Structure formats: C-alpha cells, structure tokens
Amino acid sequence: MYSETLCHSSVAQPTGAALNSAHPAAIAGAGAPLLSVVIPVYNEEAGLGALFERLYPALDALGLHYEVVFIDDGSRDRSANVLSAQFERRPDVTRVIMLNGNFGQHLAILAGFEHCRGQRIITLDADLQNPPEDIPVLLAAMDAGHDCVGTVRRDRQDVAWRRWASRAMNLLRYRLTGIQMTDQGSMMRAYGRNIIDLINQCKEVNTFIPALAYRFARNPTEVEVGHEARHAGESKYSLYKLIRLNFDLVTGFSEIPLQVFSLLGIVVSLLSGALFVLLVVRRLWIGPEEGGVFTLFALVFLLIGLALFGIGLLGEYIGRIYQEVRSRPRYLVSVILERKR
C-alpha cells in the first residue's frame, strides 16, 4: 500500500536554538531512519536500472536503517514508471515523490529535504557519475564530527570545457561570496539533520543548496570521491543552464557585483569629468580640431556597454526579488509513493 499526496504542505520548523540543542533522533521523529538518500530524477529512464543495482546493495551493506527518496522532476520519459516499479519491489526503504512539472534540480532536492526523515541526509545524482559505493566515505566524515560534508571529484570524466568552466567559476564564487567549496559542481554531499531543518525554513525560489548548507554548517569538510562517465543519457545542464545556475549562486549569496559596479560607475564618472575638462582646455589653448570622431564613438560605445551591463546586472537582482515577493509555491507535488506507517 502507498499513500498519495495531491498538494504540497509545509510545517513549522524548530528554531535554530532548538535545533542546536535537540538530539537528531528527536528532531527526525521516533522510528525515523538513520540515513536518507535524496536523488532527483529527470529523464533518467535508461540509467535507473543500473543505479538500483549498485545503490541498494551499497546501502544494505551499511547495516543501517535507511530510506531512498527519489524525486521525479516532471520526467518526459518513463522514469516515473520505473521508479514506481522500484517502489513496489522495495517499499520498505523506497519513497517516490512525483512533482507536477519540471522545477529544476535544486528545487527537486528541496522537495526531498522537506519529506525525508533521516538523521543524516546524502544527496546523489541519478546518472551514476558519483559511485554509490563511496557513501561510507561521507558517513565516516560525519562520524568524525562534521555536519556538512562536501566532495571533490577525483579524475573527473567530464569534457574539457566543463572542467575549465568549473575551475573558473569556483575561483569567481570564492572571490565574490567567500564560500569555500573546491568542487561546487559535485552534488554528492552529506548533511546533518540540523542543517536540513534550517534549509527547510528558507523559502528562497532561487538558491544553491551546497552554498546555503555551508552558511549554516558549524564544522564543514570535504572528502575525495570517485567520478565516472555518465552511465546513460546526456547531461541536463547546457552551457546556458550552467551560467544561470552560477547567477543564482552569485546573486543569492553576495552583493559584491552591485558594489563593484557602483564603484565602477564612480570611476567612469570621474574620468569622464576629467576628459571633459581636458577637452575644454585644449579647445581654449589650441583651438578647434578636426578628427577624433572614431575616438568619440569608441568612448560612447564603451559607456553604453557599461550602462547595459549594469542594467542587466541590476535586472538579475530585481528579477529574483520579483520571484520572491510573488510567494508562489516553489514546486507542486502530485503523488507520493510510500508505505503507510
């Protein structure tokens, strides 16, 4: 038997002080699993069978009470059917949340966070690029007292441009936000229940979960994990989506771009004023001059480009404010497959 939920509902979360003092088992609820593995799925029909064959044996070998929470993010292939069949095979440890549309990887993970029950939560992609067999490495780091465990992919199997872009964005993100993540693109991460409850209190529409968790973590760390070529299908992140994701990261955690552009505007204004004074002095001293039209055009185009860039940057912030103030649901849950308790 499984229960169906037709709409998303949220419950009040404990305050930060309560989270820090309460035991994880009390926060997660009596009889809650020790471990929740949250996996967003979007058009992964071809690779889900291989994921099941490796994930469940790896988790069974831990000897822990666990649950696997799959979130189908509006897949257009048969991913939802494959997940339903897996629920029928392993209903004791499998839960499936089906969203009413494609809301994006991070919002799908947030849906999983709001429904998972474990004291420790691990996020994992469904493409098998991060081996499930490395889950004990993250748990060992949590046993050592860390409440947020990031991962660094060893011998990345991505194409060259993705590796170069990742390194560049890691450096830019650190300079702008101060958030230290060696490999921000790796979504195989582990979080304590206290961090998940704090994340669930945030109702941001545009966010970057690893960075948000880092803000809340008391003792974060990173560990190395393996990295494999995608088992089947292709990446859902195009270059455009990667750029949008990094815009969410920068604008969601830093006002430095606005401050830098404000300083740039002051500098350009001072230089423009100095140039105007210079031109007036030259006209009075030397007299009218011919030529200089192309130089003038170059200066005008430079100023127009800076203005358009500033308008676009400001628009990114305003657009995110607009999305927040509308207070629309971040996602809609159509069905939850789980064993009744």
Short mmCIF file of C-alpha atoms in Angstrom, two decimals:
data_model
loop_
_atom_site.label_atom_id
_atom_site.label_comp_id
_atom_site.label_asym_id
_atom_site.label_seq_id
_atom_site.Cartn_x
_atom_site.Cartn_y
_atom_site.Cartn_z
CA MET A 1 0.00 0.00 0.00
CA TYR A 2 1.13 3.52 -0.61
CA SER A 3 -0.29 6.93 0.16
CA GLU A 4 -0.93 9.67 -2.39
CA THR A 5 -0.43 13.35 -1.60
CA LEU A 6 -2.19 15.71 -4.00
CA CYS A 7 -0.73 19.01 -2.79
CA HIS A 8 2.38 20.22 -1.06
CA SER A 9 2.09 21.19 2.57
CA SER A 10 4.69 22.66 4.86
CA VAL A 11 5.01 22.51 8.63
CA ALA A 12 6.64 24.89 11.05
CA GLN A 13 10.23 24.02 11.82
CA PRO A 14 12.01 24.34 15.17
CA THR A 15 14.00 27.45 15.85
CA GLY A 16 17.76 27.49 15.44
CA ALA A 17 18.32 27.28 19.17
CA ALA A 18 16.08 24.25 19.44
CA LEU A 19 17.85 22.55 16.54
CA ASN A 20 21.24 23.02 18.13
CA SER A 21 20.17 21.53 21.43
CA ALA A 22 17.82 18.74 20.37
CA HIS A 23 19.01 15.23 19.65
CA PRO A 24 18.80 14.32 15.94
CA ALA A 25 16.53 11.37 16.61
CA ALA A 26 14.06 13.65 18.39
CA ILE A 27 14.14 16.11 15.51
CA ALA A 28 13.60 13.49 12.83
CA GLY A 29 10.86 11.74 14.79
CA ALA A 30 10.52 8.44 16.57
CA GLY A 31 11.42 5.44 14.44
CA ALA A 32 12.99 7.59 11.76
CA PRO A 33 15.72 6.10 9.58
CA LEU A 34 19.32 6.91 10.36
CA LEU A 35 20.09 7.73 6.73
CA SER A 36 18.13 9.32 3.89
CA VAL A 37 19.50 9.31 0.35
CA VAL A 38 17.82 12.02 -1.74
CA ILE A 39 18.02 11.55 -5.52
CA PRO A 40 16.43 13.94 -8.06
CA VAL A 41 15.46 12.28 -11.34
CA TYR A 42 14.77 13.89 -14.69
CA ASN A 43 14.58 11.78 -17.87
CA GLU A 44 16.89 9.06 -16.49
CA GLU A 45 14.91 6.02 -17.65
CA ALA A 46 17.89 4.42 -19.37
CA GLY A 47 20.15 4.57 -16.33
CA LEU A 48 17.83 3.89 -13.40
CA GLY A 49 18.17 0.11 -13.59
CA ALA A 50 21.94 0.33 -13.20
CA LEU A 51 21.50 2.83 -10.36
CA PHE A 52 19.23 0.44 -8.46
CA GLU A 53 21.67 -2.46 -8.97
CA ARG A 54 24.51 -0.51 -7.33
CA LEU A 55 22.72 1.75 -4.85
CA TYR A 56 20.66 -0.71 -2.82
CA PRO A 57 23.47 -3.27 -2.25
CA ALA A 58 25.78 -0.43 -1.18
CA LEU A 59 23.20 0.80 1.33
CA ASP A 60 22.26 -2.69 2.54
CA ALA A 61 25.93 -3.33 3.30
CA LEU A 62 25.97 -0.41 5.74
CA GLY A 63 23.72 -2.26 8.19
CA LEU A 64 21.76 0.94 8.89
CA HIS A 65 18.08 1.77 8.86
CA TYR A 66 17.86 3.84 5.68
CA GLU A 67 15.45 5.23 3.12
CA VAL A 68 15.91 6.26 -0.51
CA VAL A 69 13.84 9.27 -1.56
CA PHE A 70 13.51 9.66 -5.32
CA ILE A 71 12.08 12.91 -6.69
CA ASP A 72 10.78 12.72 -10.24
CA ASP A 73 11.13 16.25 -11.58
CA GLY A 74 8.47 16.05 -14.28
CA SER A 75 10.30 13.50 -16.45
CA ARG A 76 9.01 13.15 -20.00
CA ASP A 77 10.22 9.60 -20.48
CA ARG A 78 9.24 6.51 -18.46
CA SER A 79 11.32 7.44 -15.39
CA ALA A 80 8.18 7.76 -13.25
CA ASN A 81 7.05 4.25 -14.21
CA VAL A 82 10.50 2.80 -13.47
CA LEU A 83 10.52 4.49 -10.06
CA SER A 84 7.01 3.18 -9.31
CA ALA A 85 8.12 -0.35 -10.16
CA GLN A 86 11.14 0.01 -7.87
CA PHE A 87 8.88 1.18 -5.07
CA GLU A 88 6.82 -1.98 -5.49
CA ARG A 89 10.00 -4.08 -5.24
CA ARG A 90 11.46 -2.32 -2.19
CA PRO A 91 8.62 -0.46 -0.43
CA ASP A 92 10.31 -0.85 2.94
CA VAL A 93 13.15 1.53 2.07
CA THR A 94 11.90 3.39 -1.03
CA ARG A 95 9.83 6.53 -1.29
CA VAL A 96 8.98 8.32 -4.55
CA ILE A 97 7.90 11.95 -4.79
CA MET A 98 6.48 12.94 -8.16
CA LEU A 99 6.41 16.63 -8.96
CA ASN A 100 3.76 18.19 -11.16
CA GLY A 101 6.22 19.62 -13.68
CA ASN A 102 9.90 20.33 -14.17
CA PHE A 103 11.08 22.71 -11.44
CA GLY A 104 14.83 22.17 -11.64
CA GLN A 105 17.37 20.03 -9.80
CA HIS A 106 17.75 22.21 -6.71
CA LEU A 107 14.02 22.65 -6.11
CA ALA A 108 13.55 18.91 -6.58
CA ILE A 109 16.19 18.31 -3.91
CA LEU A 110 14.43 20.79 -1.62
CA ALA A 111 11.24 18.78 -2.09
CA GLY A 112 13.18 15.72 -0.99
CA PHE A 113 14.54 17.58 2.03
CA GLU A 114 11.04 18.51 3.17
CA HIS A 115 9.89 14.90 3.03
CA CYS A 116 12.96 12.91 4.13
CA ARG A 117 13.14 11.61 7.69
CA GLY A 118 16.75 10.57 8.23
CA GLN A 119 19.14 11.94 10.83
CA ARG A 120 21.76 12.17 8.09
CA ILE A 121 20.93 13.09 4.53
CA ILE A 122 23.01 12.40 1.43
CA THR A 123 22.23 13.90 -1.96
CA LEU A 124 23.16 11.90 -5.03
CA ASP A 125 22.65 12.35 -8.77
CA ALA A 126 20.89 9.59 -10.68
CA ASP A 127 23.46 9.42 -13.50
CA LEU A 128 25.97 7.26 -11.56
CA GLN A 129 28.81 9.72 -12.12
CA ASN A 130 29.33 9.64 -8.36
CA PRO A 131 29.59 5.99 -7.24
CA PRO A 132 27.10 4.99 -4.52
CA GLU A 133 29.86 2.79 -3.11
CA ASP A 134 31.53 5.99 -1.82
CA ILE A 135 28.67 6.77 0.58
CA PRO A 136 30.59 5.24 3.53
CA VAL A 137 33.34 7.83 2.94
CA LEU A 138 30.86 10.65 3.62
CA LEU A 139 29.40 8.86 6.64
CA ALA A 140 32.87 8.38 8.10
CA ALA A 141 33.45 12.13 7.88
CA MET A 142 30.18 12.72 9.71
CA ASP A 143 31.22 10.20 12.36
CA ALA A 144 34.29 12.39 12.88
CA GLY A 145 32.02 15.29 13.91
CA HIS A 146 31.39 17.16 10.65
CA ASP A 147 27.83 18.32 9.99
CA CYS A 148 28.33 19.21 6.30
CA VAL A 149 30.47 17.04 4.02
CA GLY A 150 31.25 18.22 0.51
CA THR A 151 33.02 16.14 -2.11
CA VAL A 152 35.82 16.66 -4.60
CA ARG A 153 35.61 14.54 -7.74
CA ARG A 154 38.74 12.52 -8.37
CA ASP A 155 39.81 12.10 -12.03
CA ARG A 156 36.80 13.90 -13.45
CA GLN A 157 35.35 12.29 -16.57
CA ASP A 158 33.67 15.44 -17.92
CA VAL A 159 34.63 17.07 -21.20
CA ALA A 160 37.45 19.62 -21.04
CA TRP A 161 35.32 22.78 -21.33
CA ARG A 162 33.21 21.73 -18.34
CA ARG A 163 36.32 21.20 -16.20
CA TRP A 164 37.78 24.58 -17.20
CA ALA A 165 34.47 26.38 -16.63
CA SER A 166 34.12 24.69 -13.24
CA ARG A 167 37.59 25.84 -12.11
CA ALA A 168 36.91 29.40 -13.26
CA MET A 169 33.54 29.56 -11.50
CA ASN A 170 34.99 28.05 -8.31
CA LEU A 171 37.53 30.86 -8.18
CA LEU A 172 34.98 33.56 -9.03
CA ARG A 173 32.49 32.24 -6.48
CA TYR A 174 35.08 32.23 -3.71
CA ARG A 175 36.15 35.79 -4.54
CA LEU A 176 32.57 37.06 -4.55
CA THR A 177 30.94 35.09 -1.74
CA GLY A 178 33.77 33.80 0.46
CA ILE A 179 32.20 30.33 0.35
CA GLN A 180 34.96 27.70 0.25
CA MET A 181 33.97 24.78 -1.99
CA THR A 182 36.66 23.09 -4.00
CA ASP A 183 34.18 21.41 -6.35
CA GLN A 184 30.82 23.18 -6.38
CA GLY A 185 29.51 21.04 -9.22
CA SER A 186 29.57 17.81 -7.23
CA MET A 187 26.12 17.17 -5.77
CA MET A 188 27.15 14.09 -3.78
CA ARG A 189 27.10 15.66 -0.34
CA ALA A 190 26.10 14.78 3.22
CA TYR A 191 24.23 16.97 5.69
CA GLY A 192 23.20 16.65 9.31
CA ARG A 193 19.54 16.89 10.29
CA ASN A 194 20.14 20.30 11.90
CA ILE A 195 21.27 21.76 8.56
CA ILE A 196 18.35 20.22 6.64
CA ASP A 197 15.84 21.68 9.09
CA LEU A 198 17.41 25.13 8.71
CA ILE A 199 17.35 24.82 4.91
CA ASN A 200 13.68 23.86 5.09
CA GLN A 201 12.97 27.12 6.91
CA CYS A 202 14.34 29.08 3.94
CA LYS A 203 11.74 29.73 1.25
CA GLU A 204 14.02 31.07 -1.46
CA VAL A 205 13.00 30.34 -5.04
CA ASN A 206 16.50 30.74 -6.50
CA THR A 207 19.16 29.15 -4.36
CA PHE A 208 22.24 26.94 -4.45
CA ILE A 209 21.93 24.19 -1.86
CA PRO A 210 25.63 23.44 -1.17
CA ALA A 211 26.33 27.14 -0.57
CA LEU A 212 23.26 27.50 1.64
CA ALA A 213 24.30 24.48 3.69
CA TYR A 214 27.82 25.88 4.02
CA ARG A 215 26.37 29.06 5.54
CA PHE A 216 24.60 27.01 8.21
CA ALA A 217 27.33 24.46 8.90
CA ARG A 218 29.30 24.60 12.15
CA ASN A 219 32.04 22.18 11.08
CA PRO A 220 32.12 21.61 7.29
CA THR A 221 34.70 19.50 5.49
CA GLU A 222 35.40 17.92 2.10
CA VAL A 223 36.37 14.40 1.05
CA GLU A 224 37.50 12.89 -2.24
CA VAL A 225 35.15 10.59 -4.12
CA GLY A 226 35.33 8.76 -7.42
CA HIS A 227 33.90 10.08 -10.65
CA GLU A 228 32.72 8.02 -13.59
CA ALA A 229 31.42 8.71 -17.05
CA ARG A 230 27.64 9.09 -17.23
CA HIS A 231 26.11 5.61 -17.43
CA ALA A 232 23.39 6.55 -19.93
CA GLY A 233 21.76 9.58 -21.47
CA GLU A 234 23.26 13.05 -21.55
CA SER A 235 23.74 15.88 -19.09
CA LYS A 236 20.67 18.03 -18.43
CA TYR A 237 22.89 21.08 -17.85
CA SER A 238 23.60 23.01 -21.02
CA LEU A 239 26.08 25.90 -21.04
CA TYR A 240 23.18 28.33 -20.62
CA LYS A 241 21.79 26.45 -17.61
CA LEU A 242 25.24 26.36 -16.01
CA ILE A 243 25.51 30.14 -16.45
CA ARG A 244 22.05 30.62 -14.92
CA LEU A 245 22.97 28.38 -12.00
CA ASN A 246 26.05 30.44 -11.28
CA PHE A 247 23.99 33.63 -11.49
CA ASP A 248 21.77 32.13 -8.77
CA LEU A 249 24.84 31.36 -6.68
CA VAL A 250 26.41 34.82 -7.01
CA THR A 251 23.25 36.91 -6.69
CA GLY A 252 21.86 34.72 -3.91
CA PHE A 253 24.88 34.99 -1.64
CA SER A 254 26.65 38.25 -2.43
CA GLU A 255 26.01 41.94 -3.13
CA ILE A 256 29.60 42.44 -4.29
CA PRO A 257 28.67 42.62 -8.03
CA LEU A 258 26.39 45.58 -7.31
CA GLN A 259 29.02 47.23 -5.14
CA VAL A 260 31.74 46.73 -7.75
CA PHE A 261 29.54 48.20 -10.45
CA SER A 262 28.72 51.18 -8.24
CA LEU A 263 32.45 51.82 -7.76
CA LEU A 264 32.99 51.40 -11.50
CA GLY A 265 30.28 53.98 -12.15
CA ILE A 266 32.02 56.43 -9.82
CA VAL A 267 35.38 55.87 -11.55
CA VAL A 268 33.87 56.27 -15.03
CA SER A 269 32.10 59.46 -13.95
CA LEU A 270 35.35 60.93 -12.59
CA LEU A 271 37.27 60.00 -15.74
CA SER A 272 34.52 61.42 -17.94
CA GLY A 273 34.63 64.69 -15.97
CA ALA A 274 38.43 64.84 -16.29
CA LEU A 275 38.18 64.19 -20.05
CA PHE A 276 35.62 66.98 -20.42
CA VAL A 277 37.87 69.45 -18.62
CA LEU A 278 40.84 68.35 -20.79
CA LEU A 279 38.87 68.86 -24.00
CA VAL A 280 37.74 72.34 -22.88
CA VAL A 281 41.30 73.35 -22.03
CA ARG A 282 42.60 72.02 -25.37
CA ARG A 283 39.92 73.93 -27.28
CA LEU A 284 40.79 77.19 -25.48
CA TRP A 285 44.55 76.62 -25.82
CA ILE A 286 44.85 75.07 -29.28
CA GLY A 287 41.55 75.98 -30.86
CA PRO A 288 39.03 73.83 -32.77
CA GLU A 289 40.39 70.47 -34.02
CA GLU A 290 39.24 68.23 -36.81
CA GLY A 291 39.03 64.47 -36.45
CA GLY A 292 38.63 62.46 -33.28
CA VAL A 293 35.22 61.17 -34.35
CA PHE A 294 36.13 57.49 -34.04
CA THR A 295 37.67 58.08 -30.63
CA LEU A 296 34.43 59.71 -29.57
CA PHE A 297 32.43 56.77 -30.91
CA ALA A 298 34.65 54.34 -29.01
CA LEU A 299 34.10 56.21 -25.76
CA VAL A 300 30.35 56.38 -26.36
CA PHE A 301 30.10 52.67 -27.14
CA LEU A 302 32.17 51.86 -24.05
CA LEU A 303 29.85 53.88 -21.83
CA ILE A 304 26.74 52.41 -23.48
CA GLY A 305 28.12 48.89 -22.96
CA LEU A 306 28.82 49.59 -19.29
CA ALA A 307 25.33 51.01 -18.86
CA LEU A 308 23.68 47.97 -20.48
CA PHE A 309 25.78 45.61 -18.38
CA GLY A 310 24.77 47.48 -15.23
CA ILE A 311 21.10 47.41 -16.20
CA GLY A 312 21.33 43.65 -16.82
CA LEU A 313 23.06 43.04 -13.50
CA LEU A 314 20.50 45.10 -11.65
CA GLY A 315 17.76 43.25 -13.53
CA GLU A 316 19.07 39.91 -12.25
CA TYR A 317 18.68 41.06 -8.66
CA ILE A 318 15.30 42.71 -9.26
CA GLY A 319 14.03 39.64 -11.10
CA ARG A 320 14.88 37.44 -8.13
CA ILE A 321 13.20 39.89 -5.77
CA TYR A 322 10.10 39.75 -8.00
CA GLN A 323 10.04 35.96 -7.86
CA GLU A 324 10.34 36.01 -4.06
CA VAL A 325 7.61 38.60 -3.39
CA ARG A 326 5.07 36.73 -5.52
CA SER A 327 5.23 33.94 -2.90
CA ARG A 328 4.15 31.27 -5.36
CA PRO A 329 4.77 27.61 -4.44
CA ARG A 330 8.31 26.60 -5.32
CA TYR A 331 7.08 23.25 -6.60
CA LEU A 332 3.92 21.14 -6.67
CA VAL A 333 3.79 17.54 -5.52
CA SER A 334 1.32 15.37 -7.44
CA VAL A 335 1.89 11.96 -5.84
CA ILE A 336 3.98 10.46 -3.04
CA LEU A 337 4.55 6.71 -3.08
CA GLU A 338 5.39 5.43 0.39
CA ARG A 339 4.44 2.63 2.72
CA LYS A 340 1.82 3.58 5.27
CA ARG A 341 3.11 3.60 8.83
#
